[in-house]
């Protein structure tokens, strides 16, 4: 999934990346990519944490 995101997200955000070196992209463009990927990951982790807390609560009752 990470490799898929690495390719698809920049294209969706209209940011062109090279296969090797991307040190010349603007911070704004890098933020578009990282924010998009990171935001999804954070939401997913919060969801998992909430499910674990709910399960833990159900197990103790």
PDB file of C-alpha atoms in Angstrom:
ATOM      1  CA  UNK A   1       0.000   0.000   0.000  1.00  0.00           C
ATOM      2  CA  UNK A   2       2.836   2.411   0.797  1.00  0.00           C
ATOM      3  CA  UNK A   3       4.331   2.000  -2.658  1.00  0.00           C
ATOM      4  CA  UNK A   4       0.904   2.551  -4.219  1.00  0.00           C
ATOM      5  CA  UNK A   5       0.449   5.762  -2.196  1.00  0.00           C
ATOM      6  CA  UNK A   6       3.913   6.931  -3.195  1.00  0.00           C
ATOM      7  CA  UNK A   7       2.844   6.842  -6.836  1.00  0.00           C
ATOM      8  CA  UNK A   8      -0.863   7.723  -6.737  1.00  0.00           C
ATOM      9  CA  UNK A   9      -0.998  10.536  -4.188  1.00  0.00           C
ATOM     10  CA  UNK A  10       1.408  12.890  -5.986  1.00  0.00           C
ATOM     11  CA  UNK A  11      -0.518  12.357  -9.217  1.00  0.00           C
ATOM     12  CA  UNK A  12      -3.828  13.087  -7.465  1.00  0.00           C
ATOM     13  CA  UNK A  13      -2.329  16.266  -5.979  1.00  0.00           C
ATOM     14  CA  UNK A  14      -0.879  17.324  -9.358  1.00  0.00           C
ATOM     15  CA  UNK A  15       2.711  17.126  -8.107  1.00  0.00           C
ATOM     16  CA  UNK A  16       5.261  15.591 -10.460  1.00  0.00           C
ATOM     17  CA  UNK A  17       7.870  13.367  -8.837  1.00  0.00           C
ATOM     18  CA  UNK A  18      10.949  11.768 -10.344  1.00  0.00           C
ATOM     19  CA  UNK A  19      11.870   8.121  -9.794  1.00  0.00           C
ATOM     20  CA  UNK A  20      15.142   8.973  -8.021  1.00  0.00           C
ATOM     21  CA  UNK A  21      15.632  12.499  -6.676  1.00  0.00           C
ATOM     22  CA  UNK A  22      12.941  14.895  -5.503  1.00  0.00           C
ATOM     23  CA  UNK A  23      14.905  17.299  -3.343  1.00  0.00           C
ATOM     24  CA  UNK A  24      13.962  20.174  -5.606  1.00  0.00           C
ATOM     25  CA  UNK A  25      10.182  20.098  -5.039  1.00  0.00           C
ATOM     26  CA  UNK A  26       8.564  22.965  -3.159  1.00  0.00           C
ATOM     27  CA  UNK A  27       7.719  22.532   0.520  1.00  0.00           C
ATOM     28  CA  UNK A  28       4.095  23.287  -0.314  1.00  0.00           C
ATOM     29  CA  UNK A  29       4.005  20.371  -2.768  1.00  0.00           C
ATOM     30  CA  UNK A  30       5.757  18.025  -0.337  1.00  0.00           C
ATOM     31  CA  UNK A  31       3.176  18.992   2.275  1.00  0.00           C
ATOM     32  CA  UNK A  32       0.348  18.159  -0.100  1.00  0.00           C
ATOM     33  CA  UNK A  33       1.730  14.658  -0.487  1.00  0.00           C
ATOM     34  CA  UNK A  34       2.734  14.034   3.124  1.00  0.00           C
ATOM     35  CA  UNK A  35      -0.390  15.584   4.579  1.00  0.00           C
ATOM     36  CA  UNK A  36      -2.629  13.481   2.393  1.00  0.00           C
ATOM     37  CA  UNK A  37      -0.854  10.222   3.235  1.00  0.00           C
ATOM     38  CA  UNK A  38      -0.306  11.088   6.896  1.00  0.00           C
ATOM     39  CA  UNK A  39      -3.896  12.186   7.404  1.00  0.00           C
ATOM     40  CA  UNK A  40      -5.225   8.852   6.173  1.00  0.00           C
ATOM     41  CA  UNK A  41      -2.809   6.951   8.389  1.00  0.00           C
ATOM     42  CA  UNK A  42      -3.722   8.969  11.473  1.00  0.00           C
ATOM     43  CA  UNK A  43      -7.445   8.450  10.895  1.00  0.00           C
ATOM     44  CA  UNK A  44      -6.858   4.724  10.475  1.00  0.00           C
ATOM     45  CA  UNK A  45      -4.760   4.512  13.657  1.00  0.00           C
ATOM     46  CA  UNK A  46      -7.356   6.450  15.664  1.00  0.00           C
ATOM     47  CA  UNK A  47     -10.064   4.097  14.415  1.00  0.00           C
ATOM     48  CA  UNK A  48      -8.032   1.040  15.467  1.00  0.00           C
ATOM     49  CA  UNK A  49      -7.341   2.580  18.876  1.00  0.00           C
ATOM     50  CA  UNK A  50     -11.012   3.338  19.422  1.00  0.00           C
ATOM     51  CA  UNK A  51     -11.949  -0.217  18.482  1.00  0.00           C
ATOM     52  CA  UNK A  52      -9.369  -1.614  20.905  1.00  0.00           C
ATOM     53  CA  UNK A  53     -10.620   0.616  23.718  1.00  0.00           C
ATOM     54  CA  UNK A  54     -14.205  -0.417  23.045  1.00  0.00           C
ATOM     55  CA  UNK A  55     -13.226  -4.089  23.009  1.00  0.00           C
ATOM     56  CA  UNK A  56     -11.248  -3.656  26.226  1.00  0.00           C
ATOM     57  CA  UNK A  57     -14.228  -1.942  27.848  1.00  0.00           C
ATOM     58  CA  UNK A  58     -16.571  -4.721  26.689  1.00  0.00           C
ATOM     59  CA  UNK A  59     -14.206  -7.409  28.021  1.00  0.00           C
ATOM     60  CA  UNK A  60     -14.155  -5.871  31.511  1.00  0.00           C
ATOM     61  CA  UNK A  61     -17.962  -5.612  31.774  1.00  0.00           C
TER      62      UNK A  61
END
